[in-house]
Amino acid sequence: MDFFVGNTFQLRKVALADEGPNCENFPSLTKGDLRKAEEQRFEGLGNSGPNLVNWLASLGHASSYALTPAAASKEKPKSTPFHMAEPFLLIGIMTSQNHSDLDLSSAKRKFADSLNEFKFQCIGDAETDDEMCIARSLQEFASVLRNLEDERIRMIENASDVLITPLEKFRKEQIGAAKEAKKKYDKETEKYCGILEKHLNLSSKKKESQLQEADSQVDLVRQHFYEVSLEYVFKVQEVQERKMFEFVEPLLAFLQGLFTFYHHGYELAKDFSDFKMQLTISIQNTRNRFEGTRSEVESLMKKMKENPLEHKTISPYTMEGYLYVQEKRHFGTSWVKHYCTYQRDSKQITMVPFDQKSGGKGGEDESVTLKSCIRRKTDSIEKRFCFDVEAVDRPGVITMQALSEEDRRLWMEAMDGREPVYNSNKDSQNEGTAQLDSIGFSIIKKCIHAVETRGINEQGLYRIVGVNSRVQKLLSVLMDPKTASETETDICAEWEIKTITSALKTYLRMLPGPLMMYQFQRSFIKAAKLENQESRVSEIHSLVHRLPEKNRQMLQLLMNHLANVANNHKQNLMTVANLGVVFGPTLLRPQEETVAAIMDIKFQNIVIEILIENHDKIFNTVPEMPLTNAQLHLSRKKSGDSKPPSCSERPLTLFHAMQSTEKQEQRNSIINSSLESVVSSNANSILNSSSSLQPNMNSSDPDLDVLKPTRPNSL
């Protein structure tokens, strides 16, 4: 039994080795564990067990590398002789090595390209022979590296052909066949053991014919098991024998290619030795010259520090140096650094843009002829050390900033500059304030154009406010007469949509009076309180045409835009009601901040909703004659028959919205604090005044409107 278990022990080692890289789990299985398992597996085999072992072992004696009974060995082998994991591991390692070599070769080629493109800057008019040799050395280095990497690529390709491909073929054809034989052997072993166990459990009381039939069946299965076992052992031995030459021969070819690569490097180094010697001499000569001239340069630098006037460079220009020149942009100005020169004889000023980040010239040169130079008044500009220059051949004024007060004095002396003339009278009394003039219309049109072209679908449009500092900066740019006069049709993309919308609302709030004027505010509020929708529209229609022409034009421009915004409410979430909440306090702001004025905010919102919903009729048609009371009552009934009430017909409710100014936040706080008392009293008064007109909520009269108690907050 020990002999059989020993052979089975070796077969188990072969099976574990066939699993490839997982063979490291083998040491955890002891011989005693396998012995116990095999004894349980082949328990009850009788005399057939030793015969099977002898048959399998007979092939093992044919070669020293075949199956060897472990019981016949005095000491346990250190490793299994049928270890089949080496090809798997070696193929993986070599493939990874090839990829690493390719990455290394690619990196060296990039390095060689960088060396080949690198150029030394020449100080002076000509180079010495040593400097030319050093400059040429980088191209030589690049050539050597490329040559060496070409040979490396050939070595990698050779390794793939002579090593990886043969080993991969050996793994697929030989080791793969051995694995299939092992699977077949395991299957037949399980089948044979099962049948044998059933055969041994047969009762001796059965008929002789049944017992003979069972014996015959067991003999057939045993014979087939012997054949499969023999094929498996033969295949394992064949794989082990083939490994001797099919595994080692590719390795020998690979090493030969490796030696060829190193020999090529040796020959390349021999060819490079002459240039290396010449380059070493040139480097040493250059270093010696540097050490010799360094002390002279330090001595000259010391003299220049002690007496700079004696070593001042002779220049053909009267004055030269760096100045910052104010340049106009699309919406605003910027200060650009220039290197400027001035010749007094020709009065020529040359300005060369200088970009500090790029380290040199940043644009085209510009030359102008000086007409006059005036120092800039301190209170007229935020920058210090500024002066204005007028040119003969260029319109406008060029504002320049010197590096210091002394530097400005030198520039003005060179240009025969003058002091400014002080005048207390301002050119424009309203400069810098919001007005309904050409600049005001231009600002609103630019904002609307920017919103409709770039942000009509942005969520929370006009409800989300921008950063106050950015809004003020944009307004200052738009309201500057210098930039406002430019023919710009849109605001540049650097401004966010929320900044543009906040600027539009802020400009409307900056007007001397609200767009819909103080004197008409109560009339608009009364119109919004009318019970009939047609009467509301008609009254507001009439009031709009009583506004001044500029106010009406601006209001029409704004309402057309808000209608476009509302048409895209599915994307921007800004319905007509939302827009009314946003623009009501802006276009109808009260003259005095009172609780009554705050409670009228909801009616202001209704006015804006009506203007948006009926903008085409209100602004493009002449208002009709006002209706009589009987006509108002009749039209109210007809409107209930034709269609359900729109958002502006519904009973009024109080909207709470975040505002962008402190005054509007104060309004909301007062609304919240007085909501219970005011709303309840207003609701009772409305119900009492309209009790004769409104039916019971359960009424089925089709001619009467059933008013809803609340309107949902669309925000």
XYZ file of C-alpha atoms in Angstrom:
715
model
C 0.000 0.000 0.000
C 2.895 2.354 0.737
C 4.207 1.797 -2.778
C 0.869 2.718 -4.328
C 0.398 5.751 -2.118
C 3.919 6.926 -2.952
C 3.170 6.865 -6.665
C -0.124 8.606 -6.093
C 1.756 11.204 -4.054
C 3.961 11.931 -7.055
C 0.922 12.073 -9.360
C -0.650 14.626 -7.033
C 2.506 16.711 -7.274
C 2.219 16.601 -11.050
C -1.404 17.686 -10.832
C -0.496 20.590 -8.586
C 2.322 21.615 -10.892
C -0.097 21.642 -13.822
C -2.022 24.419 -12.121
C 0.763 26.830 -13.091
C 1.561 29.703 -10.731
C -0.674 28.195 -8.009
C 1.866 25.418 -7.405
C 3.239 27.305 -4.429
C 0.336 25.890 -2.423
C 1.894 22.428 -2.668
C 4.109 22.562 0.463
C 1.006 22.887 2.630
C -0.009 19.322 1.644
C 2.022 16.751 3.568
C 2.676 13.194 2.534
C 0.586 11.992 5.471
C -2.427 14.006 4.243
C -2.165 12.499 0.776
C -1.604 9.010 2.174
C -4.751 9.270 4.258
C -6.768 10.586 1.321
C -5.578 7.814 -0.999
C -6.195 5.127 1.600
C -9.781 6.332 1.939
C -10.156 6.594 -1.817
C -8.803 3.120 -2.639
C -10.073 1.354 0.455
C -11.341 -2.122 -0.408
C -9.361 -2.464 -3.656
C -8.042 -5.865 -2.544
C -5.245 -7.361 -4.581
C -5.907 -5.104 -7.551
C -4.157 -2.170 -5.897
C -0.558 -3.459 -6.014
C -1.039 -4.649 -9.588
C -2.016 -1.124 -10.624
C 0.914 0.363 -8.766
C 3.366 -2.072 -10.306
C 2.034 -1.311 -13.748
C 2.331 2.432 -13.274
C 5.725 2.129 -11.613
C 7.103 -0.061 -14.375
C 7.105 2.972 -16.637
C 8.652 5.079 -13.926
C 11.837 2.954 -13.888
C 12.430 3.659 -17.582
C 13.749 7.114 -16.778
C 15.241 8.788 -13.799
C 12.779 11.647 -14.362
C 9.692 9.397 -14.394
C 7.465 8.507 -11.454
C 9.506 7.427 -8.459
C 7.887 5.815 -5.395
C 8.350 8.138 -2.481
C 8.672 5.154 -0.126
C 11.772 3.974 -2.019
C 13.506 7.317 -1.499
C 15.496 7.888 1.666
C 14.858 11.633 1.701
C 12.041 13.744 0.352
C 12.807 15.625 -2.916
C 13.234 19.373 -2.408
C 11.087 20.200 -5.439
C 8.806 18.351 -7.771
C 10.523 17.080 -10.949
C 7.376 17.738 -12.946
C 7.064 21.410 -12.165
C 5.256 22.910 -15.137
C 4.911 26.481 -13.888
C 8.253 27.722 -15.250
C 7.020 28.376 -18.825
C 4.054 30.370 -17.519
C 6.199 32.492 -15.238
C 8.979 32.951 -17.760
C 6.622 34.027 -20.546
C 4.998 36.594 -18.257
C 8.343 37.909 -17.017
C 9.821 38.180 -20.511
C 6.705 39.893 -21.883
C 6.831 42.418 -19.045
C 10.565 42.876 -19.638
C 9.972 43.572 -23.336
C 7.343 46.195 -22.511
C 9.711 47.830 -20.039
C 12.516 47.823 -22.612
C 10.209 49.420 -25.175
C 9.249 52.155 -22.689
C 12.925 52.715 -21.878
C 13.799 52.898 -25.566
C 10.974 55.370 -26.222
C 12.136 57.591 -23.344
C 15.734 57.539 -24.582
C 14.621 58.440 -28.105
C 12.697 61.422 -26.769
C 15.758 62.430 -24.788
C 17.875 62.115 -27.954
C 15.403 64.282 -29.885
C 15.579 66.942 -27.166
C 19.376 66.931 -27.303
C 19.342 67.202 -31.081
C 17.007 70.232 -31.002
C 18.798 72.036 -28.160
C 20.798 75.081 -29.247
C 23.354 77.050 -27.228
C 22.984 80.820 -27.252
C 26.035 82.625 -28.549
C 27.339 85.583 -26.526
C 29.130 87.862 -28.953
C 29.542 87.925 -32.697
C 31.431 84.655 -33.163
C 32.192 81.341 -31.457
C 35.515 79.717 -30.700
C 36.416 76.267 -32.001
C 35.913 74.872 -28.526
C 32.447 76.423 -28.291
C 31.500 75.025 -31.691
C 32.735 71.576 -30.609
C 30.656 71.764 -27.435
C 27.594 72.915 -29.387
C 28.033 70.032 -31.851
C 28.402 67.504 -29.018
C 24.678 67.400 -28.311
C 23.960 66.232 -31.851
C 26.667 63.573 -31.476
C 25.122 62.391 -28.215
C 21.730 62.166 -29.882
C 23.179 60.136 -32.759
C 24.833 57.648 -30.380
C 21.645 57.219 -28.366
C 19.540 56.643 -31.483
C 22.031 54.081 -32.819
C 22.031 52.238 -29.507
C 18.247 52.227 -29.286
C 17.943 50.878 -32.825
C 20.002 47.891 -31.737
C 17.892 47.548 -28.587
C 14.720 47.365 -30.681
C 16.285 44.601 -32.782
C 17.175 42.739 -29.582
C 13.598 43.049 -28.293
C 12.160 41.816 -31.573
C 14.652 38.939 -31.553
C 13.648 38.030 -27.986
C 10.028 37.842 -29.030
C 10.840 35.599 -31.986
C 13.390 33.248 -30.428
C 12.143 33.048 -26.825
C 8.569 34.102 -26.144
C 6.970 32.592 -29.251
C 8.582 29.099 -28.838
C 7.759 29.014 -25.135
C 4.190 30.052 -25.836
C 3.915 27.292 -28.420
C 5.354 24.747 -25.956
C 2.873 25.852 -23.322
C -0.152 25.578 -25.572
C 0.735 22.329 -27.339
C 2.599 20.259 -24.727
C 1.494 21.495 -21.334
C -2.034 21.990 -22.605
C -2.137 18.381 -23.785
C -0.822 17.196 -20.413
C -3.613 19.109 -18.663
C -6.233 17.493 -20.860
C -4.731 14.066 -20.114
C -4.875 14.844 -16.405
C -8.550 15.783 -16.604
C -9.276 12.539 -18.420
C -7.277 10.559 -15.846
C -9.137 12.167 -12.918
C -12.468 11.443 -14.530
C -11.636 7.772 -15.155
C -10.216 7.390 -11.648
C -13.438 8.623 -10.118
C -15.464 6.352 -12.347
C -13.339 3.289 -11.624
C -13.330 3.823 -7.867
C -17.086 4.290 -7.809
C -17.795 1.121 -9.749
C -15.276 -0.830 -7.702
C -16.883 0.317 -4.460
C -20.304 -0.752 -5.676
C -18.874 -4.098 -6.810
C -17.334 -4.830 -3.428
C -20.597 -4.030 -1.696
C -22.490 -6.702 -3.643
C -23.971 -9.410 -1.452
C -22.613 -12.930 -1.790
C -26.171 -14.233 -1.726
C -26.845 -12.928 -5.221
C -26.986 -15.312 -8.126
C -23.787 -16.515 -9.659
C -24.738 -15.090 -13.040
C -25.191 -11.610 -11.567
C -21.863 -11.785 -9.783
C -20.077 -12.887 -12.941
C -21.663 -10.066 -14.914
C -20.541 -7.566 -12.278
C -17.004 -8.979 -12.355
C -16.892 -8.618 -16.127
C -18.045 -4.999 -15.929
C -15.402 -4.155 -13.340
C -12.708 -5.770 -15.487
C -13.697 -3.630 -18.466
C -13.650 -0.420 -16.446
C -10.334 -1.407 -14.856
C -8.792 -2.065 -18.253
C -9.915 1.344 -19.537
C -8.607 2.994 -16.368
C -5.206 1.349 -16.902
C -5.059 2.648 -20.478
C -5.942 6.220 -19.486
C -3.420 6.122 -16.644
C -0.717 4.945 -18.981
C -1.475 7.721 -21.478
C -1.364 10.333 -18.741
C 1.940 9.137 -17.315
C 3.403 8.915 -20.800
C 2.334 12.484 -21.596
C 3.800 13.818 -18.354
C 7.093 12.089 -19.078
C 7.073 13.455 -22.637
C 6.563 17.013 -21.402
C 9.374 16.635 -18.910
C 11.744 15.292 -21.565
C 10.816 17.975 -24.095
C 11.530 20.640 -21.536
C 15.190 19.723 -21.661
C 15.647 21.091 -25.174
C 12.510 23.067 -26.092
C 12.911 25.184 -22.964
C 16.682 25.688 -22.878
C 17.315 26.191 -26.589
C 15.234 29.428 -26.826
C 17.038 30.765 -23.763
C 20.378 30.155 -25.437
C 19.236 32.028 -28.557
C 18.002 34.915 -26.409
C 21.336 35.216 -24.602
C 23.122 35.250 -27.941
C 20.997 38.228 -29.017
C 21.752 39.931 -25.705
C 25.488 39.465 -26.229
C 25.140 40.926 -29.730
C 23.477 44.037 -28.259
C 26.258 44.560 -25.721
C 28.936 43.950 -28.341
C 27.337 46.588 -30.567
C 27.484 49.020 -27.646
C 31.165 48.228 -27.186
C 31.901 48.904 -30.870
C 29.904 52.131 -30.665
C 31.932 53.277 -27.660
C 35.182 52.601 -29.541
C 34.037 54.703 -32.490
C 32.986 57.520 -30.128
C 36.285 57.602 -28.230
C 38.030 60.061 -30.611
C 35.264 62.648 -30.394
C 35.050 62.096 -26.636
C 38.716 62.994 -26.264
C 38.324 66.130 -28.390
C 35.216 67.184 -26.455
C 36.975 66.706 -23.119
C 39.741 69.064 -24.208
C 37.240 71.679 -25.435
C 35.311 71.536 -22.158
C 38.501 72.023 -20.147
C 39.596 74.966 -22.300
C 36.186 76.624 -21.944
C 36.247 76.176 -18.174
C 39.729 77.714 -17.953
C 38.692 80.746 -20.006
C 35.633 81.221 -17.814
C 37.704 81.205 -14.634
C 40.108 83.715 -16.189
C 37.450 86.211 -17.292
C 35.273 85.880 -14.204
C 37.639 87.920 -12.020
C 37.799 90.642 -14.674
C 34.013 90.846 -14.879
C 33.715 91.092 -11.092
C 36.264 93.924 -11.056
C 34.351 95.818 -13.738
C 31.073 95.326 -11.883
C 32.619 96.777 -8.739
C 33.805 99.874 -10.622
C 30.364 100.422 -12.127
C 28.786 100.312 -8.671
C 31.242 102.864 -7.296
C 30.917 105.359 -10.172
C 27.949 104.594 -12.443
C 28.158 107.880 -14.393
C 31.558 107.067 -15.833
C 30.293 103.752 -17.169
C 26.964 104.959 -18.490
C 26.108 103.474 -21.849
C 26.066 105.955 -24.704
C 22.536 105.965 -26.162
C 21.143 107.718 -29.263
C 17.865 108.403 -27.396
C 17.060 111.396 -25.200
C 15.093 109.182 -22.807
C 14.332 105.483 -22.665
C 12.888 103.038 -20.183
C 9.793 101.121 -19.166
C 6.372 102.778 -19.048
C 2.869 101.380 -18.536
C 0.505 102.538 -21.283
C -3.274 102.620 -20.761
C -5.025 100.737 -23.570
C -8.739 100.554 -24.221
C -10.367 97.151 -24.408
C -13.875 96.156 -25.461
C -15.341 97.072 -22.081
C -12.739 98.734 -19.943
C -9.065 99.552 -19.950
C -5.832 97.776 -19.101
C -2.268 98.857 -18.406
C 0.329 97.232 -20.657
C 4.051 97.384 -20.024
C 6.099 98.947 -22.864
C 9.738 99.739 -23.444
C 9.631 103.331 -24.684
C 12.249 105.531 -26.325
C 12.096 109.265 -27.146
C 14.247 111.408 -29.465
C 13.916 115.137 -28.846
C 15.161 116.169 -32.291
C 12.552 114.229 -34.227
C 10.013 114.096 -31.367
C 9.552 110.413 -32.075
C 8.152 108.163 -29.343
C 8.589 104.439 -29.928
C 6.611 101.971 -27.794
C 7.485 98.251 -27.771
C 5.075 95.988 -25.807
C 6.915 93.865 -23.256
C 5.424 90.701 -21.733
C 7.162 89.796 -18.502
C 5.747 86.248 -18.438
C 6.976 85.340 -21.906
C 10.223 87.175 -21.233
C 10.314 89.463 -24.234
C 8.467 91.372 -26.902
C 4.718 90.949 -26.744
C 3.447 92.752 -29.857
C 4.159 95.130 -32.701
C 6.175 98.333 -32.275
C 4.361 101.658 -32.479
C 5.909 105.050 -33.244
C 4.150 108.406 -32.877
C 5.190 112.055 -33.156
C 4.883 114.045 -29.931
C 2.513 117.022 -29.891
C 2.279 117.798 -26.166
C 2.913 116.270 -22.755
C 0.850 117.150 -19.646
C 1.122 115.774 -16.138
C -2.016 113.918 -15.073
C -3.885 115.362 -12.091
C -3.743 113.126 -9.044
C -7.499 113.203 -8.365
C -8.392 112.389 -11.971
C -6.992 108.848 -12.032
C -6.427 106.033 -9.577
C -2.870 105.303 -10.734
C 0.186 107.237 -9.532
C 2.996 108.846 -11.585
C 0.815 109.320 -14.708
C 1.093 111.809 -17.557
C -0.817 112.325 -20.813
C 0.791 112.480 -24.237
C -0.889 113.861 -27.360
C 0.435 112.748 -30.753
C 0.255 114.460 -34.121
C -0.452 111.284 -36.085
C -2.761 109.540 -33.584
C -6.160 110.721 -32.286
C -6.928 110.883 -28.602
C -4.721 111.010 -25.535
C -2.141 108.399 -24.552
C -1.991 107.977 -20.769
C 1.329 106.657 -19.463
C 2.503 105.633 -16.009
C 6.134 106.030 -14.965
C 7.918 103.807 -12.470
C 8.372 106.547 -9.869
C 7.930 110.265 -9.305
C 11.552 110.887 -10.301
C 11.117 108.800 -13.425
C 8.022 110.814 -14.403
C 9.950 114.070 -13.887
C 12.735 112.890 -16.211
C 10.270 111.862 -18.916
C 8.414 115.185 -18.703
C 11.676 117.167 -18.854
C 12.737 115.234 -21.927
C 9.348 115.847 -23.594
C 9.026 119.471 -22.400
C 5.959 118.559 -20.364
C 3.542 121.023 -18.739
C 1.461 121.089 -15.556
C -2.325 120.565 -15.864
C -4.825 123.465 -15.849
C -7.192 123.156 -12.873
C -10.878 123.887 -13.538
C -13.565 123.421 -10.913
C -16.407 123.306 -13.448
C -17.474 119.803 -14.398
C -18.148 118.986 -17.991
C -21.307 117.066 -17.266
C -23.500 117.369 -14.250
C -25.017 113.957 -14.676
C -21.845 112.096 -15.588
C -21.760 108.646 -13.991
C -25.511 108.518 -13.134
C -28.139 106.316 -14.763
C -30.280 108.118 -17.339
C -32.758 107.193 -20.062
C -30.426 108.511 -22.719
C -28.567 106.839 -25.562
C -26.068 105.346 -23.126
C -28.864 103.959 -20.964
C -30.646 102.355 -23.920
C -27.322 100.998 -25.135
C -26.623 99.400 -21.745
C -30.035 97.714 -21.569
C -29.823 96.505 -25.174
C -26.361 95.063 -24.634
C -27.482 93.237 -21.501
C -30.597 91.872 -23.207
C -28.628 90.779 -26.250
C -26.076 88.989 -24.089
C -28.780 87.199 -22.094
C -30.806 86.110 -25.125
C -27.790 84.864 -27.050
C -25.856 83.195 -24.237
C -28.096 82.520 -21.253
C -31.804 82.462 -22.129
C -32.055 78.883 -20.787
C -30.004 79.390 -17.618
C -31.946 78.313 -14.546
C -32.989 81.053 -12.143
C -32.463 83.788 -14.716
C -32.854 87.247 -13.073
C -33.661 85.528 -9.745
C -30.070 84.512 -8.942
C -28.007 87.630 -8.256
C -24.368 88.147 -9.160
C -21.437 89.224 -7.029
C -21.906 92.895 -6.139
C -18.310 93.900 -6.871
C -18.484 92.311 -10.321
C -21.839 93.962 -11.012
C -20.517 97.401 -10.072
C -17.432 96.865 -12.200
C -19.541 95.919 -15.221
C -21.770 98.948 -14.743
C -18.802 101.273 -14.460
C -17.477 99.902 -17.737
C -20.837 100.190 -19.498
C -21.532 103.695 -18.178
C -18.106 105.071 -19.094
C -18.704 107.511 -21.986
C -15.428 106.489 -23.604
C -16.401 102.833 -23.850
C -20.135 103.428 -24.224
C -19.559 105.320 -27.456
C -17.873 102.326 -29.024
C -19.947 100.318 -31.490
C -20.098 97.134 -29.453
C -23.173 94.922 -29.866
C -22.563 92.454 -27.058
C -20.898 92.080 -23.703
C -17.796 89.907 -23.861
C -18.051 86.331 -22.631
C -15.891 86.941 -19.545
C -18.962 88.293 -17.702
C -21.301 85.724 -16.173
C -24.992 85.782 -17.063
C -25.988 86.390 -13.447
C -23.646 89.400 -13.385
C -25.254 90.806 -16.551
C -28.821 90.303 -15.293
C -27.964 91.897 -11.949
C -26.372 94.839 -13.778
C -29.572 95.338 -15.794
C -31.741 95.363 -12.658
C -29.281 97.588 -10.802
C -29.222 100.129 -13.641
C -33.025 100.317 -13.610
C -32.930 100.919 -9.840
C -30.278 103.634 -10.336
C -32.610 105.749 -12.483
C -33.692 109.033 -10.848
C -37.219 107.639 -10.714
C -38.796 104.250 -11.404
C -39.367 103.378 -15.024
C -43.150 103.460 -14.549
C -42.899 106.796 -12.651
C -44.054 107.804 -9.187
C -47.122 109.770 -10.358
C -48.628 106.719 -12.085
C -47.796 104.188 -9.390
C -51.100 104.383 -7.522
C -52.987 104.158 -10.813
C -51.139 100.970 -11.776
C -51.847 99.478 -8.343
C -55.565 100.314 -8.639
C -55.661 98.773 -12.094
C -54.185 95.547 -10.719
C -56.898 95.481 -8.031
C -59.761 95.511 -10.546
C -61.871 92.354 -10.462
C -62.084 91.816 -14.212
C -59.135 90.737 -16.308
C -60.136 92.763 -19.335
C -60.520 95.883 -17.246
C -57.074 95.342 -15.749
C -55.480 94.982 -19.162
C -57.409 97.938 -20.559
C -56.526 100.236 -17.666
C -52.841 99.284 -17.682
C -52.848 99.662 -21.482
C -54.092 103.216 -21.104
C -51.622 104.058 -18.326
C -48.630 102.784 -20.311
C -49.441 105.137 -23.177
C -49.496 108.052 -20.751
C -45.849 107.437 -19.836
C -43.144 109.614 -21.429
C -41.863 108.360 -24.761
C -38.464 107.215 -23.459
C -40.005 105.438 -20.488
C -42.478 103.625 -22.729
C -39.776 102.635 -25.198
C -37.560 101.284 -22.443
C -40.505 99.448 -20.876
C -41.445 97.924 -24.237
C -37.861 96.803 -24.796
C -37.785 95.175 -21.373
C -41.216 93.490 -21.629
C -40.431 91.986 -25.032
C -37.308 90.509 -23.513
C -39.103 89.165 -20.434
C -41.702 87.555 -22.683
C -38.891 85.693 -24.445
C -37.561 84.614 -21.063
C -40.993 83.359 -19.994
C -41.381 81.417 -23.240
C -38.361 79.358 -22.170
C -39.602 78.747 -18.625
C -39.297 74.966 -18.996
C -35.537 75.397 -19.210
C -34.874 78.490 -17.071
C -37.732 77.873 -14.559
C -38.693 81.560 -14.770
C -42.433 81.777 -15.361
C -44.376 84.995 -15.796
C -45.197 84.977 -12.087
C -41.535 84.570 -11.150
C -40.526 87.458 -13.393
C -43.252 89.597 -11.838
C -41.827 88.934 -8.387
C -38.352 89.912 -9.570
C -39.184 93.081 -11.543
C -42.237 94.397 -9.664
C -40.296 96.170 -6.877
C -37.785 97.494 -9.433
C -40.113 99.019 -12.030
C -42.721 100.222 -9.504
C -40.603 101.076 -6.485
C -42.426 103.385 -4.072
C -41.365 106.920 -3.317
C -41.541 106.251 0.430
C -40.808 103.076 2.350
C -43.999 102.347 4.290
C -45.904 99.249 5.376
C -48.666 100.119 2.925
C -46.150 100.318 0.110
C -44.751 96.950 1.086
C -48.200 95.391 1.036
C -48.659 96.712 -2.502
C -45.744 94.613 -3.753
C -48.087 91.785 -4.709
C -50.066 94.174 -6.901
C -46.871 95.448 -8.482
C -46.098 91.855 -9.435
C -49.527 91.512 -11.051
C -48.913 94.636 -13.138
C -45.662 93.190 -14.471
C -47.366 89.856 -15.225
C -50.049 91.645 -17.260
C -47.427 93.644 -19.149
C -45.511 90.472 -20.031
C -48.573 88.420 -21.029
C -50.096 91.235 -23.121
C -46.968 93.070 -24.252
C -47.851 92.873 -27.938
C -51.291 94.402 -27.469
C -50.274 97.012 -24.899
C -47.281 98.447 -26.754
C -48.331 98.000 -30.383
C -51.968 99.109 -30.311
C -53.809 102.273 -29.292
C -55.755 101.924 -26.011
C -59.552 101.661 -26.253
C -62.158 103.780 -24.479
C -62.706 102.793 -20.843
C -65.639 100.414 -20.217
C -68.756 101.253 -18.219
C -69.677 99.431 -15.028
C -72.356 97.355 -16.798
C -69.910 96.384 -19.517
C -67.336 95.437 -16.894
C -69.875 93.162 -15.139
C -70.920 91.542 -18.430
C -67.362 91.045 -19.643
C -66.551 89.432 -16.309
C -69.223 86.781 -16.933
C -68.096 86.178 -20.499
C -64.508 85.783 -19.490
C -65.556 83.038 -17.075
C -67.322 81.214 -19.922
C -64.495 81.387 -22.411
C -61.422 80.247 -20.477
C -60.114 79.628 -16.962
C -58.507 82.562 -15.196
C -54.883 83.252 -16.041
C -52.203 83.827 -13.446
C -53.046 87.530 -13.209
C -56.800 86.819 -12.718
C -56.369 84.491 -9.771
C -56.919 85.786 -6.223
C -53.861 87.427 -4.879
C -51.420 85.880 -2.463
C -48.192 87.109 -0.968
C -44.917 86.021 -2.562
C -41.661 85.772 -0.650
C -38.536 86.106 -2.770
C -34.895 86.757 -2.003
C -33.936 90.267 -3.093
C -30.527 91.640 -3.962
C -30.705 94.873 -1.959
C -31.044 95.705 1.725
C -34.281 97.589 1.157
C -35.953 94.614 -0.453
C -34.759 92.332 2.371
C -36.341 94.813 4.803
C -39.585 94.556 2.868
C -39.634 90.781 3.222
C -38.964 90.949 6.965
C -41.864 93.377 7.470
C -44.105 91.167 5.333
C -43.313 88.115 7.446
C -43.892 89.962 10.726
C -47.246 91.479 9.744
C -48.583 88.618 7.635
C -51.200 87.298 10.075
C -52.861 90.597 10.890
C -52.825 92.199 7.451
C -53.710 89.187 5.338
C -56.638 88.191 7.539
C -58.120 91.701 7.481
C -57.591 92.076 3.734
C -59.118 88.686 3.089
C -62.228 89.540 5.114
C -62.659 92.866 3.350
C -62.299 91.271 -0.070
C -64.812 88.550 0.752
C -67.302 91.044 2.175
C -67.010 93.392 -0.794
C -67.447 90.631 -3.341
C -69.998 88.451 -1.512
C -72.770 89.687 -3.783
C -70.850 88.675 -6.879
C -69.346 85.340 -5.808
C -71.572 82.256 -5.516
C -71.217 79.515 -2.985
C -68.284 77.154 -3.550
C -70.746 74.335 -4.229
C -72.741 76.371 -6.767
C -73.183 74.914 -10.240
C -74.008 78.161 -12.032
C -71.967 77.994 -15.286
C -72.070 81.765 -15.799
C -70.178 82.566 -12.626
C -66.499 82.143 -11.828
C -65.489 80.192 -8.785
C -62.487 81.980 -7.372
C -59.716 79.905 -5.878
C -58.697 80.909 -2.343
C -54.979 80.850 -3.038
C -52.570 80.926 -5.936
C -49.696 78.412 -5.767
C -46.262 79.923 -5.423
C -44.547 79.194 -8.724
C -41.192 79.812 -7.123
